């Protein structure tokens, strides 16, 4: 292993070491990449190459413009039926809970002004399959744990490092939205989200978002309230996602939702939970809400200190 002291003072040598490290990572995961990912379009097997930089630059441009980018047919098209079937097999393990929430996922009895958008009550009816119910040989699990995939995602977000969640339940999960249900307007607690649709519903289930409707320094409450009350259509964008598309999203600052699903088929999407800090575990309260149970790791976790003062 090359330590930092071995390359200080020589930028060209440092860059050469970095390229060799990325190439080693890519070689270690080549089997997974060649089988699962369309590496001709998304060169995860060639880190720091011209094609890699081109793909990363395109993603960064989209993210800078509106906090979202979609990498179409990231999964090889011939695997989309397997992707769907694996998700369908996992879906019965989802924990279902319908509850009253607000867009900030804070207690409904929080002392706030009457016209605050957090006072608007929404119904959340989606469900999650936890990581410990997802087989290790499933396509989404193999992709989630792939070092080259993690390196590519980190580069797209402009992050030096990316870490899998240490959380044994929330690290990787399958989101299930049944007919008649939705995932209402909300902000994420993380600054970035990685997801992949695995099954389309018969109708509805559109991903809708309001790019950068708030900032780390301003809640922009009037704009958020307009969206929640149906008068903020000017802020809303919609994505027509397809199974196998990889979505990178900055959901901490962009209000977003999955619209109500209708028909007979459920909407399934994989949530790849990463963080720029190692060892992240969810709170016991939030874990119980999402999965219906907690493990010792959630009870013992330390408090998480955020880099902003926004409502959660």
PDB file of C-alpha atoms in Angstrom:
ATOM      1  CA  UNK A   1       0.000   0.000   0.000  1.00  0.00           C
ATOM      2  CA  UNK A   2       1.271   3.476  -0.894  1.00  0.00           C
ATOM      3  CA  UNK A   3       0.987   5.989   1.905  1.00  0.00           C
ATOM      4  CA  UNK A   4       0.505   9.706   1.463  1.00  0.00           C
ATOM      5  CA  UNK A   5       4.073  10.416   2.525  1.00  0.00           C
ATOM      6  CA  UNK A   6       5.339   8.377  -0.412  1.00  0.00           C
ATOM      7  CA  UNK A   7       3.949  10.805  -2.991  1.00  0.00           C
ATOM      8  CA  UNK A   8       4.022  14.218  -1.380  1.00  0.00           C
ATOM      9  CA  UNK A   9       5.883  16.905  -3.262  1.00  0.00           C
ATOM     10  CA  UNK A  10       5.547  15.205  -6.655  1.00  0.00           C
ATOM     11  CA  UNK A  11       2.150  15.807  -8.261  1.00  0.00           C
ATOM     12  CA  UNK A  12       2.847  13.793 -11.403  1.00  0.00           C
ATOM     13  CA  UNK A  13       3.928  10.790  -9.338  1.00  0.00           C
ATOM     14  CA  UNK A  14       0.818  11.131  -7.191  1.00  0.00           C
ATOM     15  CA  UNK A  15      -1.413  11.131 -10.266  1.00  0.00           C
ATOM     16  CA  UNK A  16       0.383   8.095 -11.666  1.00  0.00           C
ATOM     17  CA  UNK A  17      -0.137   6.229  -8.385  1.00  0.00           C
ATOM     18  CA  UNK A  18      -3.791   7.202  -8.384  1.00  0.00           C
ATOM     19  CA  UNK A  19      -4.222   5.878 -11.930  1.00  0.00           C
ATOM     20  CA  UNK A  20      -2.550   2.575 -11.008  1.00  0.00           C
ATOM     21  CA  UNK A  21      -4.771   2.241  -7.938  1.00  0.00           C
ATOM     22  CA  UNK A  22      -7.918   2.809  -9.984  1.00  0.00           C
ATOM     23  CA  UNK A  23      -6.760   0.331 -12.603  1.00  0.00           C
ATOM     24  CA  UNK A  24      -6.185  -2.305  -9.908  1.00  0.00           C
ATOM     25  CA  UNK A  25      -9.645  -1.652  -8.508  1.00  0.00           C
ATOM     26  CA  UNK A  26     -11.168  -1.981 -11.957  1.00  0.00           C
ATOM     27  CA  UNK A  27      -9.375  -5.270 -12.634  1.00  0.00           C
ATOM     28  CA  UNK A  28     -10.629  -6.661  -9.320  1.00  0.00           C
ATOM     29  CA  UNK A  29     -14.236  -6.006 -10.337  1.00  0.00           C
ATOM     30  CA  UNK A  30     -14.032  -6.631 -14.080  1.00  0.00           C
ATOM     31  CA  UNK A  31     -16.076  -9.832 -13.934  1.00  0.00           C
ATOM     32  CA  UNK A  32     -18.979  -8.068 -12.250  1.00  0.00           C
ATOM     33  CA  UNK A  33     -18.768  -5.074 -14.563  1.00  0.00           C
ATOM     34  CA  UNK A  34     -18.634  -6.999 -17.815  1.00  0.00           C
ATOM     35  CA  UNK A  35     -21.592  -9.128 -16.824  1.00  0.00           C
ATOM     36  CA  UNK A  36     -23.853  -6.442 -15.379  1.00  0.00           C
ATOM     37  CA  UNK A  37     -22.924  -2.998 -16.726  1.00  0.00           C
ATOM     38  CA  UNK A  38     -22.818  -1.749 -20.306  1.00  0.00           C
ATOM     39  CA  UNK A  39     -19.145  -0.820 -20.015  1.00  0.00           C
ATOM     40  CA  UNK A  40     -19.049   0.337 -23.637  1.00  0.00           C
ATOM     41  CA  UNK A  41     -21.225   3.284 -22.604  1.00  0.00           C
ATOM     42  CA  UNK A  42     -20.143   3.503 -18.968  1.00  0.00           C
ATOM     43  CA  UNK A  43     -16.415   2.567 -18.804  1.00  0.00           C
ATOM     44  CA  UNK A  44     -16.184   1.492 -15.186  1.00  0.00           C
ATOM     45  CA  UNK A  45     -13.447  -0.900 -16.293  1.00  0.00           C
ATOM     46  CA  UNK A  46     -11.231   1.984 -17.449  1.00  0.00           C
ATOM     47  CA  UNK A  47     -10.885   4.503 -14.594  1.00  0.00           C
ATOM     48  CA  UNK A  48      -9.224   7.821 -15.440  1.00  0.00           C
ATOM     49  CA  UNK A  49      -9.458   7.042 -19.155  1.00  0.00           C
ATOM     50  CA  UNK A  50     -10.778   9.618 -21.612  1.00  0.00           C
ATOM     51  CA  UNK A  51     -14.104   7.730 -21.815  1.00  0.00           C
ATOM     52  CA  UNK A  52     -14.357   7.617 -18.012  1.00  0.00           C
ATOM     53  CA  UNK A  53     -13.733  11.355 -17.757  1.00  0.00           C
ATOM     54  CA  UNK A  54     -16.288  12.043 -20.483  1.00  0.00           C
ATOM     55  CA  UNK A  55     -18.987  10.025 -18.702  1.00  0.00           C
ATOM     56  CA  UNK A  56     -18.177  11.647 -15.339  1.00  0.00           C
ATOM     57  CA  UNK A  57     -18.173  15.135 -16.857  1.00  0.00           C
ATOM     58  CA  UNK A  58     -21.615  14.572 -18.389  1.00  0.00           C
ATOM     59  CA  UNK A  59     -23.021  13.414 -15.036  1.00  0.00           C
ATOM     60  CA  UNK A  60     -21.479  16.362 -13.200  1.00  0.00           C
ATOM     61  CA  UNK A  61     -22.950  18.813 -15.709  1.00  0.00           C
ATOM     62  CA  UNK A  62     -26.442  17.432 -15.102  1.00  0.00           C
ATOM     63  CA  UNK A  63     -25.982  17.419 -11.332  1.00  0.00           C
ATOM     64  CA  UNK A  64     -24.747  21.008 -11.336  1.00  0.00           C
ATOM     65  CA  UNK A  65     -27.700  22.103 -13.466  1.00  0.00           C
ATOM     66  CA  UNK A  66     -30.555  20.572 -11.483  1.00  0.00           C
ATOM     67  CA  UNK A  67     -29.223  18.107  -8.917  1.00  0.00           C
ATOM     68  CA  UNK A  68     -30.095  14.987 -10.921  1.00  0.00           C
ATOM     69  CA  UNK A  69     -28.696  12.811 -13.692  1.00  0.00           C
ATOM     70  CA  UNK A  70     -29.979   9.573 -15.221  1.00  0.00           C
ATOM     71  CA  UNK A  71     -27.591   7.087 -16.826  1.00  0.00           C
ATOM     72  CA  UNK A  72     -29.897   5.321 -19.252  1.00  0.00           C
ATOM     73  CA  UNK A  73     -29.594   1.522 -19.644  1.00  0.00           C
ATOM     74  CA  UNK A  74     -26.756   1.355 -17.140  1.00  0.00           C
ATOM     75  CA  UNK A  75     -27.615  -2.304 -16.673  1.00  0.00           C
ATOM     76  CA  UNK A  76     -27.285  -4.377 -19.825  1.00  0.00           C
ATOM     77  CA  UNK A  77     -30.727  -4.524 -21.515  1.00  0.00           C
ATOM     78  CA  UNK A  78     -30.684  -8.329 -21.640  1.00  0.00           C
ATOM     79  CA  UNK A  79     -30.580  -8.363 -17.813  1.00  0.00           C
ATOM     80  CA  UNK A  80     -33.607  -6.165 -17.124  1.00  0.00           C
ATOM     81  CA  UNK A  81     -35.970  -9.140 -16.856  1.00  0.00           C
ATOM     82  CA  UNK A  82     -33.629 -10.811 -14.353  1.00  0.00           C
ATOM     83  CA  UNK A  83     -33.413  -7.509 -12.484  1.00  0.00           C
ATOM     84  CA  UNK A  84     -37.214  -7.345 -12.327  1.00  0.00           C
ATOM     85  CA  UNK A  85     -37.628 -10.999 -11.319  1.00  0.00           C
ATOM     86  CA  UNK A  86     -35.084 -10.721  -8.500  1.00  0.00           C
ATOM     87  CA  UNK A  87     -36.882  -7.659  -7.149  1.00  0.00           C
ATOM     88  CA  UNK A  88     -40.224  -9.414  -7.363  1.00  0.00           C
ATOM     89  CA  UNK A  89     -38.825 -12.309  -5.318  1.00  0.00           C
ATOM     90  CA  UNK A  90     -37.565  -9.893  -2.638  1.00  0.00           C
ATOM     91  CA  UNK A  91     -40.707  -7.749  -2.463  1.00  0.00           C
ATOM     92  CA  UNK A  92     -42.680 -10.042  -0.090  1.00  0.00           C
ATOM     93  CA  UNK A  93     -40.013  -9.295   2.557  1.00  0.00           C
ATOM     94  CA  UNK A  94     -40.870  -5.576   2.533  1.00  0.00           C
ATOM     95  CA  UNK A  95     -42.079  -3.942   5.721  1.00  0.00           C
ATOM     96  CA  UNK A  96     -45.302  -2.037   5.040  1.00  0.00           C
ATOM     97  CA  UNK A  97     -46.353   0.922   7.096  1.00  0.00           C
ATOM     98  CA  UNK A  98     -48.786   3.713   6.270  1.00  0.00           C
ATOM     99  CA  UNK A  99     -48.192   6.803   8.344  1.00  0.00           C
ATOM    100  CA  UNK A 100     -48.798  10.517   8.581  1.00  0.00           C
ATOM    101  CA  UNK A 101     -45.647  12.512   7.890  1.00  0.00           C
ATOM    102  CA  UNK A 102     -44.438  15.872   6.643  1.00  0.00           C
ATOM    103  CA  UNK A 103     -41.910  16.772   3.962  1.00  0.00           C
ATOM    104  CA  UNK A 104     -39.112  17.143   6.523  1.00  0.00           C
ATOM    105  CA  UNK A 105     -39.710  13.825   8.335  1.00  0.00           C
ATOM    106  CA  UNK A 106     -39.830  15.621  11.672  1.00  0.00           C
ATOM    107  CA  UNK A 107     -42.483  15.048  14.372  1.00  0.00           C
ATOM    108  CA  UNK A 108     -45.890  16.415  13.402  1.00  0.00           C
ATOM    109  CA  UNK A 109     -46.215  18.121  16.781  1.00  0.00           C
ATOM    110  CA  UNK A 110     -43.022  20.165  16.302  1.00  0.00           C
ATOM    111  CA  UNK A 111     -43.619  23.733  17.492  1.00  0.00           C
ATOM    112  CA  UNK A 112     -43.683  25.707  14.230  1.00  0.00           C
ATOM    113  CA  UNK A 113     -45.749  28.574  12.782  1.00  0.00           C
ATOM    114  CA  UNK A 114     -49.156  27.517  11.431  1.00  0.00           C
ATOM    115  CA  UNK A 115     -48.205  28.395   7.853  1.00  0.00           C
ATOM    116  CA  UNK A 116     -44.938  26.454   7.930  1.00  0.00           C
ATOM    117  CA  UNK A 117     -44.821  23.750   5.197  1.00  0.00           C
ATOM    118  CA  UNK A 118     -43.908  21.159   7.854  1.00  0.00           C
ATOM    119  CA  UNK A 119     -47.434  21.640   9.222  1.00  0.00           C
ATOM    120  CA  UNK A 120     -48.849  20.114   6.029  1.00  0.00           C
ATOM    121  CA  UNK A 121     -49.605  16.439   6.739  1.00  0.00           C
ATOM    122  CA  UNK A 122     -48.899  13.854   4.031  1.00  0.00           C
ATOM    123  CA  UNK A 123     -49.539  10.114   3.882  1.00  0.00           C
ATOM    124  CA  UNK A 124     -46.593   7.822   3.233  1.00  0.00           C
ATOM    125  CA  UNK A 125     -47.452   4.326   2.056  1.00  0.00           C
ATOM    126  CA  UNK A 126     -44.280   2.849   0.635  1.00  0.00           C
ATOM    127  CA  UNK A 127     -42.311  -0.098   1.978  1.00  0.00           C
ATOM    128  CA  UNK A 128     -38.702  -1.278   2.140  1.00  0.00           C
ATOM    129  CA  UNK A 129     -36.950  -4.629   1.857  1.00  0.00           C
ATOM    130  CA  UNK A 130     -33.875  -4.429   4.149  1.00  0.00           C
ATOM    131  CA  UNK A 131     -30.373  -5.435   3.148  1.00  0.00           C
ATOM    132  CA  UNK A 132     -30.393  -8.619   5.173  1.00  0.00           C
ATOM    133  CA  UNK A 133     -33.252  -9.869   2.961  1.00  0.00           C
ATOM    134  CA  UNK A 134     -31.388  -9.186  -0.301  1.00  0.00           C
ATOM    135  CA  UNK A 135     -29.327 -12.166  -1.584  1.00  0.00           C
ATOM    136  CA  UNK A 136     -25.614 -11.556  -2.036  1.00  0.00           C
ATOM    137  CA  UNK A 137     -25.787 -12.844  -5.623  1.00  0.00           C
ATOM    138  CA  UNK A 138     -28.595 -10.455  -6.629  1.00  0.00           C
ATOM    139  CA  UNK A 139     -27.609  -8.003  -9.364  1.00  0.00           C
ATOM    140  CA  UNK A 140     -28.242  -4.970  -7.164  1.00  0.00           C
ATOM    141  CA  UNK A 141     -26.141  -6.385  -4.320  1.00  0.00           C
ATOM    142  CA  UNK A 142     -23.237  -7.238  -6.598  1.00  0.00           C
ATOM    143  CA  UNK A 143     -23.351  -3.760  -8.081  1.00  0.00           C
ATOM    144  CA  UNK A 144     -23.669  -2.053  -4.685  1.00  0.00           C
ATOM    145  CA  UNK A 145     -20.523  -3.746  -3.340  1.00  0.00           C
ATOM    146  CA  UNK A 146     -18.481  -3.263  -6.521  1.00  0.00           C
ATOM    147  CA  UNK A 147     -15.420  -1.084  -5.892  1.00  0.00           C
ATOM    148  CA  UNK A 148     -15.263   0.259  -9.475  1.00  0.00           C
ATOM    149  CA  UNK A 149     -18.955   1.181  -9.300  1.00  0.00           C
ATOM    150  CA  UNK A 150     -18.388   3.013  -6.024  1.00  0.00           C
ATOM    151  CA  UNK A 151     -15.387   4.845  -7.500  1.00  0.00           C
ATOM    152  CA  UNK A 152     -17.415   5.909 -10.539  1.00  0.00           C
ATOM    153  CA  UNK A 153     -20.323   7.164  -8.432  1.00  0.00           C
ATOM    154  CA  UNK A 154     -17.929   9.077  -6.170  1.00  0.00           C
ATOM    155  CA  UNK A 155     -16.331  10.761  -9.182  1.00  0.00           C
ATOM    156  CA  UNK A 156     -19.729  11.724 -10.574  1.00  0.00           C
ATOM    157  CA  UNK A 157     -20.608  13.429  -7.288  1.00  0.00           C
ATOM    158  CA  UNK A 158     -17.133  14.966  -7.024  1.00  0.00           C
ATOM    159  CA  UNK A 159     -16.329  13.081  -3.820  1.00  0.00           C
ATOM    160  CA  UNK A 160     -12.859  11.940  -2.795  1.00  0.00           C
ATOM    161  CA  UNK A 161     -14.234   8.771  -1.185  1.00  0.00           C
ATOM    162  CA  UNK A 162     -17.441   6.829  -0.953  1.00  0.00           C
ATOM    163  CA  UNK A 163     -18.372   4.312   1.735  1.00  0.00           C
ATOM    164  CA  UNK A 164     -21.091   1.714   2.035  1.00  0.00           C
ATOM    165  CA  UNK A 165     -23.436   2.275   4.936  1.00  0.00           C
ATOM    166  CA  UNK A 166     -22.369   0.324   7.988  1.00  0.00           C
ATOM    167  CA  UNK A 167     -26.090  -0.001   8.717  1.00  0.00           C
ATOM    168  CA  UNK A 168     -27.010  -3.700   8.423  1.00  0.00           C
ATOM    169  CA  UNK A 169     -30.563  -2.915   7.257  1.00  0.00           C
ATOM    170  CA  UNK A 170     -30.447   0.395   5.383  1.00  0.00           C
ATOM    171  CA  UNK A 171     -27.181  -0.028   3.474  1.00  0.00           C
ATOM    172  CA  UNK A 172     -28.977  -1.454   0.451  1.00  0.00           C
ATOM    173  CA  UNK A 173     -32.727  -1.820   0.193  1.00  0.00           C
ATOM    174  CA  UNK A 174     -35.539  -2.323  -2.292  1.00  0.00           C
ATOM    175  CA  UNK A 175     -38.262   0.316  -2.222  1.00  0.00           C
ATOM    176  CA  UNK A 176     -41.750  -1.059  -2.902  1.00  0.00           C
ATOM    177  CA  UNK A 177     -44.687   1.191  -3.766  1.00  0.00           C
ATOM    178  CA  UNK A 178     -47.910  -0.802  -4.065  1.00  0.00           C
ATOM    179  CA  UNK A 179     -50.935   0.281  -6.129  1.00  0.00           C
ATOM    180  CA  UNK A 180     -52.821   3.039  -4.361  1.00  0.00           C
ATOM    181  CA  UNK A 181     -49.719   4.116  -2.468  1.00  0.00           C
ATOM    182  CA  UNK A 182     -47.036   6.755  -2.980  1.00  0.00           C
ATOM    183  CA  UNK A 183     -43.865   8.157  -1.502  1.00  0.00           C
ATOM    184  CA  UNK A 184     -44.972  11.741  -0.783  1.00  0.00           C
ATOM    185  CA  UNK A 185     -42.999  14.965  -1.076  1.00  0.00           C
ATOM    186  CA  UNK A 186     -39.888  14.941   1.110  1.00  0.00           C
ATOM    187  CA  UNK A 187     -36.242  15.907   1.476  1.00  0.00           C
ATOM    188  CA  UNK A 188     -33.519  13.308   1.993  1.00  0.00           C
ATOM    189  CA  UNK A 189     -31.285  13.313   5.050  1.00  0.00           C
ATOM    190  CA  UNK A 190     -28.300  12.537   2.792  1.00  0.00           C
ATOM    191  CA  UNK A 191     -26.868  15.025   0.319  1.00  0.00           C
ATOM    192  CA  UNK A 192     -26.784  12.427  -2.459  1.00  0.00           C
ATOM    193  CA  UNK A 193     -28.828   9.381  -3.436  1.00  0.00           C
ATOM    194  CA  UNK A 194     -28.132   6.510  -5.830  1.00  0.00           C
ATOM    195  CA  UNK A 195     -31.072   4.453  -7.079  1.00  0.00           C
ATOM    196  CA  UNK A 196     -32.229   2.186  -9.881  1.00  0.00           C
ATOM    197  CA  UNK A 197     -35.747   1.379 -10.992  1.00  0.00           C
ATOM    198  CA  UNK A 198     -36.192  -2.402 -11.257  1.00  0.00           C
ATOM    199  CA  UNK A 199     -39.918  -2.675 -12.037  1.00  0.00           C
ATOM    200  CA  UNK A 200     -42.381  -0.226 -13.575  1.00  0.00           C
ATOM    201  CA  UNK A 201     -45.949  -0.017 -12.274  1.00  0.00           C
ATOM    202  CA  UNK A 202     -48.876  -0.217 -14.687  1.00  0.00           C
ATOM    203  CA  UNK A 203     -49.493   3.501 -14.250  1.00  0.00           C
ATOM    204  CA  UNK A 204     -48.359   6.405 -12.083  1.00  0.00           C
ATOM    205  CA  UNK A 205     -45.273   6.106  -9.930  1.00  0.00           C
ATOM    206  CA  UNK A 206     -43.495   9.000 -11.653  1.00  0.00           C
ATOM    207  CA  UNK A 207     -40.431  10.512 -10.048  1.00  0.00           C
ATOM    208  CA  UNK A 208     -41.083  14.235  -9.540  1.00  0.00           C
ATOM    209  CA  UNK A 209     -38.598  16.706  -8.119  1.00  0.00           C
ATOM    210  CA  UNK A 210     -37.951  20.394  -7.522  1.00  0.00           C
ATOM    211  CA  UNK A 211     -34.259  21.066  -8.263  1.00  0.00           C
ATOM    212  CA  UNK A 212     -32.435  22.938  -5.511  1.00  0.00           C
ATOM    213  CA  UNK A 213     -35.615  24.395  -4.066  1.00  0.00           C
ATOM    214  CA  UNK A 214     -33.628  25.034  -0.879  1.00  0.00           C
ATOM    215  CA  UNK A 215     -29.938  25.569  -0.125  1.00  0.00           C
ATOM    216  CA  UNK A 216     -27.667  24.772   2.850  1.00  0.00           C
ATOM    217  CA  UNK A 217     -28.370  28.292   4.075  1.00  0.00           C
ATOM    218  CA  UNK A 218     -32.009  28.939   3.108  1.00  0.00           C
ATOM    219  CA  UNK A 219     -35.142  26.800   3.533  1.00  0.00           C
ATOM    220  CA  UNK A 220     -37.167  28.872   1.002  1.00  0.00           C
ATOM    221  CA  UNK A 221     -40.337  27.959   2.859  1.00  0.00           C
ATOM    222  CA  UNK A 222     -42.744  29.833   0.572  1.00  0.00           C
ATOM    223  CA  UNK A 223     -41.579  27.858  -2.474  1.00  0.00           C
ATOM    224  CA  UNK A 224     -41.802  24.529  -0.633  1.00  0.00           C
ATOM    225  CA  UNK A 225     -45.282  25.386   0.601  1.00  0.00           C
ATOM    226  CA  UNK A 226     -46.376  26.255  -2.933  1.00  0.00           C
ATOM    227  CA  UNK A 227     -45.389  22.781  -4.159  1.00  0.00           C
ATOM    228  CA  UNK A 228     -47.088  21.020  -1.240  1.00  0.00           C
ATOM    229  CA  UNK A 229     -50.326  22.948  -1.767  1.00  0.00           C
ATOM    230  CA  UNK A 230     -50.423  22.372  -5.519  1.00  0.00           C
ATOM    231  CA  UNK A 231     -49.592  25.927  -6.607  1.00  0.00           C
ATOM    232  CA  UNK A 232     -45.896  25.387  -7.303  1.00  0.00           C
ATOM    233  CA  UNK A 233     -46.051  23.505 -10.598  1.00  0.00           C
ATOM    234  CA  UNK A 234     -43.377  25.844 -11.984  1.00  0.00           C
ATOM    235  CA  UNK A 235     -40.839  24.214  -9.648  1.00  0.00           C
ATOM    236  CA  UNK A 236     -41.641  20.591 -10.565  1.00  0.00           C
ATOM    237  CA  UNK A 237     -39.794  18.381 -13.058  1.00  0.00           C
ATOM    238  CA  UNK A 238     -40.677  14.803 -13.971  1.00  0.00           C
ATOM    239  CA  UNK A 239     -38.539  11.835 -15.016  1.00  0.00           C
ATOM    240  CA  UNK A 240     -39.634   8.878 -17.119  1.00  0.00           C
ATOM    241  CA  UNK A 241     -37.393   6.219 -15.581  1.00  0.00           C
ATOM    242  CA  UNK A 242     -37.009   2.711 -17.012  1.00  0.00           C
ATOM    243  CA  UNK A 243     -35.728  -0.486 -15.369  1.00  0.00           C
ATOM    244  CA  UNK A 244     -31.934  -0.560 -15.449  1.00  0.00           C
ATOM    245  CA  UNK A 245     -31.521   3.229 -15.487  1.00  0.00           C
ATOM    246  CA  UNK A 246     -29.139   4.500 -12.794  1.00  0.00           C
ATOM    247  CA  UNK A 247     -30.240   7.720 -11.109  1.00  0.00           C
ATOM    248  CA  UNK A 248     -27.869   9.988  -9.184  1.00  0.00           C
ATOM    249  CA  UNK A 249     -29.705  12.602  -7.178  1.00  0.00           C
ATOM    250  CA  UNK A 250     -29.010  15.347  -4.641  1.00  0.00           C
ATOM    251  CA  UNK A 251     -32.146  14.968  -2.577  1.00  0.00           C
ATOM    252  CA  UNK A 252     -31.141  16.968   0.482  1.00  0.00           C
ATOM    253  CA  UNK A 253     -31.857  20.218  -1.341  1.00  0.00           C
ATOM    254  CA  UNK A 254     -34.438  19.067  -3.911  1.00  0.00           C
ATOM    255  CA  UNK A 255     -37.971  18.321  -2.748  1.00  0.00           C
ATOM    256  CA  UNK A 256     -39.131  15.122  -4.449  1.00  0.00           C
ATOM    257  CA  UNK A 257     -41.702  12.340  -4.474  1.00  0.00           C
ATOM    258  CA  UNK A 258     -42.971   9.229  -6.255  1.00  0.00           C
ATOM    259  CA  UNK A 259     -46.511   9.958  -7.423  1.00  0.00           C
ATOM    260  CA  UNK A 260     -49.354   7.515  -6.561  1.00  0.00           C
ATOM    261  CA  UNK A 261     -49.133   4.105  -8.231  1.00  0.00           C
ATOM    262  CA  UNK A 262     -52.161   2.601  -9.957  1.00  0.00           C
ATOM    263  CA  UNK A 263     -52.979  -0.641 -11.766  1.00  0.00           C
ATOM    264  CA  UNK A 264     -51.937  -4.103 -10.605  1.00  0.00           C
ATOM    265  CA  UNK A 265     -48.126  -3.985 -10.619  1.00  0.00           C
ATOM    266  CA  UNK A 266     -45.967  -2.554  -7.843  1.00  0.00           C
ATOM    267  CA  UNK A 267     -43.187  -0.041  -8.428  1.00  0.00           C
ATOM    268  CA  UNK A 268     -39.780  -1.374  -7.324  1.00  0.00           C
ATOM    269  CA  UNK A 269     -36.498   0.515  -7.071  1.00  0.00           C
ATOM    270  CA  UNK A 270     -33.147  -0.315  -5.503  1.00  0.00           C
ATOM    271  CA  UNK A 271     -31.681   2.258  -3.118  1.00  0.00           C
ATOM    272  CA  UNK A 272     -27.863   2.173  -2.926  1.00  0.00           C
ATOM    273  CA  UNK A 273     -26.980   3.915   0.330  1.00  0.00           C
ATOM    274  CA  UNK A 274     -23.511   5.431   0.407  1.00  0.00           C
ATOM    275  CA  UNK A 275     -21.911   8.153   2.466  1.00  0.00           C
ATOM    276  CA  UNK A 276     -18.743  10.233   2.341  1.00  0.00           C
ATOM    277  CA  UNK A 277     -18.018   9.152   5.930  1.00  0.00           C
ATOM    278  CA  UNK A 278     -17.364   5.589   7.107  1.00  0.00           C
ATOM    279  CA  UNK A 279     -19.390   3.841   9.781  1.00  0.00           C
ATOM    280  CA  UNK A 280     -22.774   5.536   9.283  1.00  0.00           C
ATOM    281  CA  UNK A 281     -25.718   3.798  10.975  1.00  0.00           C
ATOM    282  CA  UNK A 282     -29.311   5.026  11.156  1.00  0.00           C
ATOM    283  CA  UNK A 283     -31.108   6.015  14.333  1.00  0.00           C
ATOM    284  CA  UNK A 284     -33.189   3.402  16.123  1.00  0.00           C
ATOM    285  CA  UNK A 285     -36.360   5.494  15.708  1.00  0.00           C
ATOM    286  CA  UNK A 286     -35.933   5.991  11.967  1.00  0.00           C
ATOM    287  CA  UNK A 287     -34.925   2.353  11.443  1.00  0.00           C
ATOM    288  CA  UNK A 288     -38.032   1.117  13.250  1.00  0.00           C
ATOM    289  CA  UNK A 289     -40.199   3.352  11.069  1.00  0.00           C
ATOM    290  CA  UNK A 290     -38.694   2.008   7.853  1.00  0.00           C
ATOM    291  CA  UNK A 291     -38.122  -1.663   8.657  1.00  0.00           C
ATOM    292  CA  UNK A 292     -40.281  -2.445  11.670  1.00  0.00           C
ATOM    293  CA  UNK A 293     -37.344  -3.614  13.774  1.00  0.00           C
ATOM    294  CA  UNK A 294     -33.961  -2.515  15.054  1.00  0.00           C
ATOM    295  CA  UNK A 295     -30.688  -4.322  15.672  1.00  0.00           C
ATOM    296  CA  UNK A 296     -28.116  -3.719  18.436  1.00  0.00           C
ATOM    297  CA  UNK A 297     -26.058  -1.572  16.049  1.00  0.00           C
ATOM    298  CA  UNK A 298     -28.881   0.978  15.843  1.00  0.00           C
ATOM    299  CA  UNK A 299     -29.294   1.220  19.595  1.00  0.00           C
ATOM    300  CA  UNK A 300     -25.580   1.695  20.152  1.00  0.00           C
ATOM    301  CA  UNK A 301     -24.912   4.212  17.386  1.00  0.00           C
ATOM    302  CA  UNK A 302     -23.379   7.607  18.184  1.00  0.00           C
ATOM    303  CA  UNK A 303     -25.137  10.855  17.354  1.00  0.00           C
ATOM    304  CA  UNK A 304     -24.646  12.066  13.797  1.00  0.00           C
ATOM    305  CA  UNK A 305     -23.464  15.663  13.442  1.00  0.00           C
ATOM    306  CA  UNK A 306     -24.664  17.271  10.206  1.00  0.00           C
ATOM    307  CA  UNK A 307     -22.870  19.935   8.205  1.00  0.00           C
ATOM    308  CA  UNK A 308     -25.955  22.163   7.918  1.00  0.00           C
ATOM    309  CA  UNK A 309     -28.802  23.460  10.065  1.00  0.00           C
ATOM    310  CA  UNK A 310     -31.664  22.458   7.816  1.00  0.00           C
ATOM    311  CA  UNK A 311     -34.749  20.687   9.116  1.00  0.00           C
ATOM    312  CA  UNK A 312     -34.313  16.951   8.606  1.00  0.00           C
TER     313      UNK A 312
END
